[in-house]
PDB file of C-alpha atoms in Angstrom:
ATOM      1  CA  MET A   1     183.381  48.514 -52.928  1.00 36.00           C
ATOM      2  CA  ALA A   2     185.172  47.154 -50.892  1.00 38.00           C
ATOM      3  CA  SER A   3     185.636  49.275 -48.272  1.00 36.00           C
ATOM      4  CA  LEU A   4     182.110  49.178 -47.685  1.00 38.00           C
ATOM      5  CA  LEU A   5     182.299  46.091 -46.675  1.00 38.00           C
ATOM      6  CA  THR A   6     184.720  47.555 -43.381  1.00 40.00           C
ATOM      7  CA  THR A   7     181.514  50.207 -42.198  1.00 41.00           C
ATOM      8  CA  SER A   8     179.475  48.533 -39.561  1.00 40.00           C
ATOM      9  CA  ALA A   9     176.403  50.561 -37.237  1.00 43.00           C
ATOM     10  CA  ILE A  10     176.727  50.728 -33.902  1.00 40.00           C
ATOM     11  CA  THR A  11     173.997  51.215 -31.687  1.00 43.00           C
ATOM     12  CA  TYR A  12     174.846  52.027 -27.830  1.00 41.00           C
ATOM     13  CA  SER A  13     171.664  50.904 -25.491  1.00 43.00           C
ATOM     14  CA  ALA A  14     171.950  51.727 -21.443  1.00 47.00           C
ATOM     15  CA  VAL A  15     172.030  48.641 -18.712  1.00 47.00           C
ATOM     16  CA  ASN A  16     171.443  49.144 -15.675  1.00 48.00           C
ATOM     17  CA  ASN A  17     173.506  47.215 -13.286  1.00 49.00           C
ATOM     18  CA  GLY A  18     171.892  47.303 -10.237  1.00 50.00           C
ATOM     19  CA  SER A  19     168.837  49.452  -8.847  1.00 47.00           C
ATOM     20  CA  MET A  20     168.137  53.187  -9.089  1.00 47.00           C
ATOM     21  CA  ASP A  21     167.266  55.434  -5.780  1.00 47.00           C
ATOM     22  CA  PHE A  22     167.511  58.605  -6.109  1.00 44.00           C
ATOM     23  CA  ARG A  23     167.883  61.891  -4.138  1.00 46.00           C
ATOM     24  CA  LYS A  24     167.556  65.382  -3.990  1.00 48.00           C
ATOM     25  CA  SER A  25     170.722  65.296  -5.792  1.00 47.00           C
ATOM     26  CA  GLY A  26     170.219  63.801  -8.940  1.00 49.00           C
ATOM     27  CA  ASN A  27     172.540  60.314  -8.100  1.00 49.00           C
ATOM     28  CA  TYR A  28     171.836  57.679  -7.396  1.00 48.00           C
ATOM     29  CA  SER A  29     173.443  55.374  -4.189  1.00 49.00           C
ATOM     30  CA  LYS A  30     173.044  51.829  -5.913  1.00 54.00           C
ATOM     31  CA  GLY A  31     174.048  50.751  -8.905  1.00 56.00           C
ATOM     32  CA  ARG A  32     175.550  52.687 -11.590  1.00 60.00           C
ATOM     33  CA  CYS A  33     175.265  53.032 -15.293  1.00 61.00           C
ATOM     34  CA  CYS A  34     177.447  51.664 -18.108  1.00 65.00           C
ATOM     35  CA  ILE A  35     176.668  52.056 -22.510  1.00 67.00           C
ATOM     36  CA  LYS A  36     177.245  48.261 -23.729  1.00 66.00           C
ATOM     37  CA  ALA A  37     178.182  48.392 -27.291  1.00 67.00           C
ATOM     38  CA  MET A  38     176.629  45.490 -30.553  1.00 67.00           C
ATOM     39  CA  ARG A  39     177.966  45.547 -33.175  1.00 69.00           C
ATOM     40  CA  ILE A  40     175.081  45.553 -36.574  1.00 71.00           C
ATOM     41  CA  GLU A  41     176.721  44.395 -39.696  1.00 78.00           C
ATOM     42  CA  LYS A  42     174.982  44.257 -43.190  1.00 84.00           C
ATOM     43  CA  SER A  43     173.429  42.405 -45.138  1.00 87.00           C
ATOM     44  CA  LEU A  44     175.799  41.933 -48.523  1.00 83.00           C
ATOM     45  CA  GLU A  45     172.641  42.079 -50.332  1.00 87.00           C
ATOM     46  CA  GLU A  46     171.678  45.667 -48.335  1.00 87.00           C
ATOM     47  CA  LEU A  47     175.843  47.220 -48.096  1.00 86.00           C
ATOM     48  CA  TYR A  48     175.816  46.557 -52.197  1.00 83.00           C
ATOM     49  CA  ASN A  49     171.844  47.113 -53.161  1.00 86.00           C
ATOM     50  CA  VAL A  50     171.224  44.019 -55.224  1.00 93.00           C
ATOM     51  CA  LYS A  51     167.874  43.208 -54.506  1.00 95.00           C
ATOM     52  CA  VAL A  52     166.067  40.018 -54.324  1.00 95.00           C
ATOM     53  CA  GLU A  53     162.125  38.205 -53.754  1.00 96.00           C
ATOM     54  CA  ARG A  54     161.849  34.411 -53.014  1.00 97.00           C
ATOM     55  CA  LYS A  55     160.165  32.184 -53.949  1.00 96.00           C
ATOM     56  CA  VAL A  56     158.129  34.712 -56.595  1.00 97.00           C
ATOM     57  CA  SER A  57     154.527  33.678 -57.117  1.00 96.00           C
ATOM     58  CA  LEU A  58     153.506  33.336 -60.941  1.00 96.00           C
ATOM     59  CA  GLU A  59     151.521  36.330 -60.989  1.00 97.00           C
ATOM     60  CA  ARG A  60     154.570  38.165 -60.175  1.00 97.00           C
ATOM     61  CA  LEU A  61     156.428  36.554 -62.936  1.00 97.00           C
ATOM     62  CA  ALA A  62     153.578  36.932 -65.314  1.00 97.00           C
ATOM     63  CA  GLU A  63     153.707  41.022 -64.129  1.00 96.00           C
ATOM     64  CA  LEU A  64     157.181  41.256 -64.631  1.00 96.00           C
ATOM     65  CA  GLY A  65     156.514  39.407 -68.761  1.00 96.00           C
ATOM     66  CA  VAL A  66     159.302  36.534 -67.772  1.00 97.00           C
ATOM     67  CA  SER A  67     158.540  34.177 -69.750  1.00 97.00           C
ATOM     68  CA  LYS A  68     159.776  36.616 -73.137  1.00 97.00           C
ATOM     69  CA  TRP A  69     163.283  36.587 -71.449  1.00 97.00           C
ATOM     70  CA  SER A  70     166.351  35.567 -72.519  1.00 96.00           C
ATOM     71  CA  VAL A  71     167.203  32.533 -71.241  1.00 98.00           C
ATOM     72  CA  TRP A  72     170.910  31.728 -70.076  1.00 97.00           C
ATOM     73  CA  LYS A  73     172.568  28.588 -68.837  1.00 97.00           C
ATOM     74  CA  THR A  74     175.742  26.384 -67.366  1.00 97.00           C
ATOM     75  CA  GLY A  75     177.061  23.920 -65.441  1.00 96.00           C
ATOM     76  CA  LYS A  76     179.459  23.451 -63.000  1.00 97.00           C
ATOM     77  CA  SER A  77     181.958  27.249 -63.952  1.00 96.00           C
ATOM     78  CA  ARG A  78     182.664  29.502 -61.754  1.00 96.00           C
ATOM     79  CA  LEU A  79     182.381  33.639 -63.154  1.00 94.00           C
ATOM     80  CA  PRO A  80     183.900  36.606 -63.245  1.00 94.00           C
ATOM     81  CA  TRP A  81     181.369  40.213 -63.500  1.00 91.00           C
ATOM     82  CA  ASP A  82     180.624  43.158 -64.120  1.00 90.00           C
ATOM     83  CA  TRP A  83     177.902  44.732 -64.165  1.00 88.00           C
ATOM     84  CA  GLN A  84     176.942  47.656 -66.521  1.00 88.00           C
ATOM     85  CA  VAL A  85     173.445  48.077 -66.608  1.00 91.00           C
ATOM     86  CA  ASP A  86     170.949  46.975 -64.537  1.00 93.00           C
ATOM     87  CA  GLN A  87     170.276  43.330 -64.659  1.00 95.00           C
ATOM     88  CA  LEU A  88     166.793  41.326 -63.649  1.00 96.00           C
ATOM     89  CA  VAL A  89     167.243  37.512 -63.498  1.00 97.00           C
ATOM     90  CA  TYR A  90     164.398  34.681 -62.122  1.00 98.00           C
ATOM     91  CA  ILE A  91     166.394  31.651 -61.001  1.00 98.00           C
ATOM     92  CA  GLU A  92     164.564  29.187 -63.326  1.00 98.00           C
ATOM     93  CA  GLU A  93     166.869  26.158 -62.039  1.00 98.00           C
ATOM     94  CA  GLY A  94     169.899  25.375 -59.572  1.00 98.00           C
ATOM     95  CA  GLU A  95     171.929  28.043 -57.043  1.00 97.00           C
ATOM     96  CA  VAL A  96     174.854  30.664 -57.454  1.00 97.00           C
ATOM     97  CA  ARG A  97     176.943  32.144 -54.881  1.00 97.00           C
ATOM     98  CA  VAL A  98     177.816  35.655 -55.856  1.00 97.00           C
ATOM     99  CA  VAL A  99     181.484  36.994 -53.926  1.00 96.00           C
ATOM    100  CA  PRO A 100     181.904  40.477 -54.587  1.00 96.00           C
ATOM    101  CA  GLU A 101     185.041  41.746 -55.684  1.00 94.00           C
ATOM    102  CA  GLY A 102     186.696  42.568 -52.360  1.00 91.00           C
ATOM    103  CA  SER A 103     184.868  40.039 -50.040  1.00 92.00           C
ATOM    104  CA  LYS A 104     185.251  36.352 -48.771  1.00 91.00           C
ATOM    105  CA  ARG A 105     181.604  36.248 -47.761  1.00 93.00           C
ATOM    106  CA  PHE A 106     179.009  35.284 -50.344  1.00 95.00           C
ATOM    107  CA  MET A 107     175.250  35.776 -51.027  1.00 95.00           C
ATOM    108  CA  GLN A 108     173.280  32.529 -52.329  1.00 97.00           C
ATOM    109  CA  PHE A 109     170.157  32.871 -54.613  1.00 98.00           C
ATOM    110  CA  VAL A 110     168.543  29.483 -55.672  1.00 98.00           C
ATOM    111  CA  ALA A 111     165.664  28.072 -57.969  1.00 98.00           C
ATOM    112  CA  GLY A 112     162.173  30.589 -57.728  1.00 97.00           C
ATOM    113  CA  ASP A 113     164.615  33.502 -56.225  1.00 98.00           C
ATOM    114  CA  LEU A 114     164.660  37.392 -57.914  1.00 98.00           C
ATOM    115  CA  VAL A 115     166.900  39.209 -58.223  1.00 97.00           C
ATOM    116  CA  ARG A 116     168.450  42.958 -59.247  1.00 94.00           C
ATOM    117  CA  TYR A 117     171.492  43.201 -59.688  1.00 94.00           C
ATOM    118  CA  PRO A 118     172.527  47.218 -60.103  1.00 92.00           C
ATOM    119  CA  LYS A 119     174.861  48.997 -62.713  1.00 91.00           C
ATOM    120  CA  TRP A 120     178.231  48.700 -62.195  1.00 91.00           C
ATOM    121  CA  PHE A 121     178.393  45.449 -59.332  1.00 92.00           C
ATOM    122  CA  GLU A 122     181.812  43.492 -59.954  1.00 95.00           C
ATOM    123  CA  ALA A 123     181.414  39.631 -57.763  1.00 96.00           C
ATOM    124  CA  ASP A 124     182.476  36.361 -58.544  1.00 96.00           C
ATOM    125  CA  LEU A 125     179.780  34.148 -59.666  1.00 96.00           C
ATOM    126  CA  TRP A 126     179.916  30.577 -58.433  1.00 97.00           C
ATOM    127  CA  PHE A 127     177.609  27.659 -59.719  1.00 97.00           C
ATOM    128  CA  ASN A 128     177.664  23.923 -58.709  1.00 95.00           C
ATOM    129  CA  GLY A 129     176.291  22.224 -61.050  1.00 97.00           C
ATOM    130  CA  PRO A 130     172.986  23.079 -64.311  1.00 98.00           C
ATOM    131  CA  TYR A 131     171.757  26.074 -63.701  1.00 98.00           C
ATOM    132  CA  GLN A 132     170.026  28.306 -65.502  1.00 98.00           C
ATOM    133  CA  GLU A 133     167.886  31.355 -65.165  1.00 98.00           C
ATOM    134  CA  ARG A 134     165.770  33.882 -67.863  1.00 98.00           C
ATOM    135  CA  TYR A 135     167.033  37.768 -67.024  1.00 97.00           C
ATOM    136  CA  SER A 136     166.904  41.105 -68.774  1.00 95.00           C
ATOM    137  CA  PHE A 137     168.263  44.205 -68.513  1.00 93.00           C
ATOM    138  CA  ARG A 138     166.742  47.353 -66.931  1.00 84.00           C
ATOM    139  CA  ALA A 139     167.023  50.569 -67.519  1.00 76.00           C
ATOM    140  CA  TYR A 140     167.836  53.389 -64.695  1.00 62.00           C
ATOM    141  CA  GLY A 141     164.252  53.792 -62.872  1.00 58.00           C
ATOM    142  CA  ASP A 142     162.408  51.425 -63.883  1.00 62.00           C
ATOM    143  CA  ASP A 143     161.558  49.486 -61.401  1.00 59.00           C
ATOM    144  CA  HIS A 144     159.524  46.568 -61.950  1.00 56.00           C
TER     145      HIS A 144
END
């Protein structure tokens, strides 16, 4: 997975550095045209297929049946974790920093976020204080 971090999309856009005066020959007399490259980095969520919904409504939570999910709590800690199945997590209290294996960048999720971690994802989870989540393991193709 670490090799995904080196992948980035590059887009090109034409930049006109002068006025163009086209003649019959098809050339222009003034100015020149060049290509400017811009590097666009994908978010970690996109790279690792981690889905997040921020500030989830009570209606959405009821639709998913979150109140019936299992509860997990921790305090200030670091936890290496790997997901053997897709997992849907609703954060009730606190925040977590998720550092994918081999990465120096992190994703941050806070109370009110609904996060879907994909099967086979590996990361270190960093908790800075009290944390509580409700979680549900999901079958492949179960997109609720």
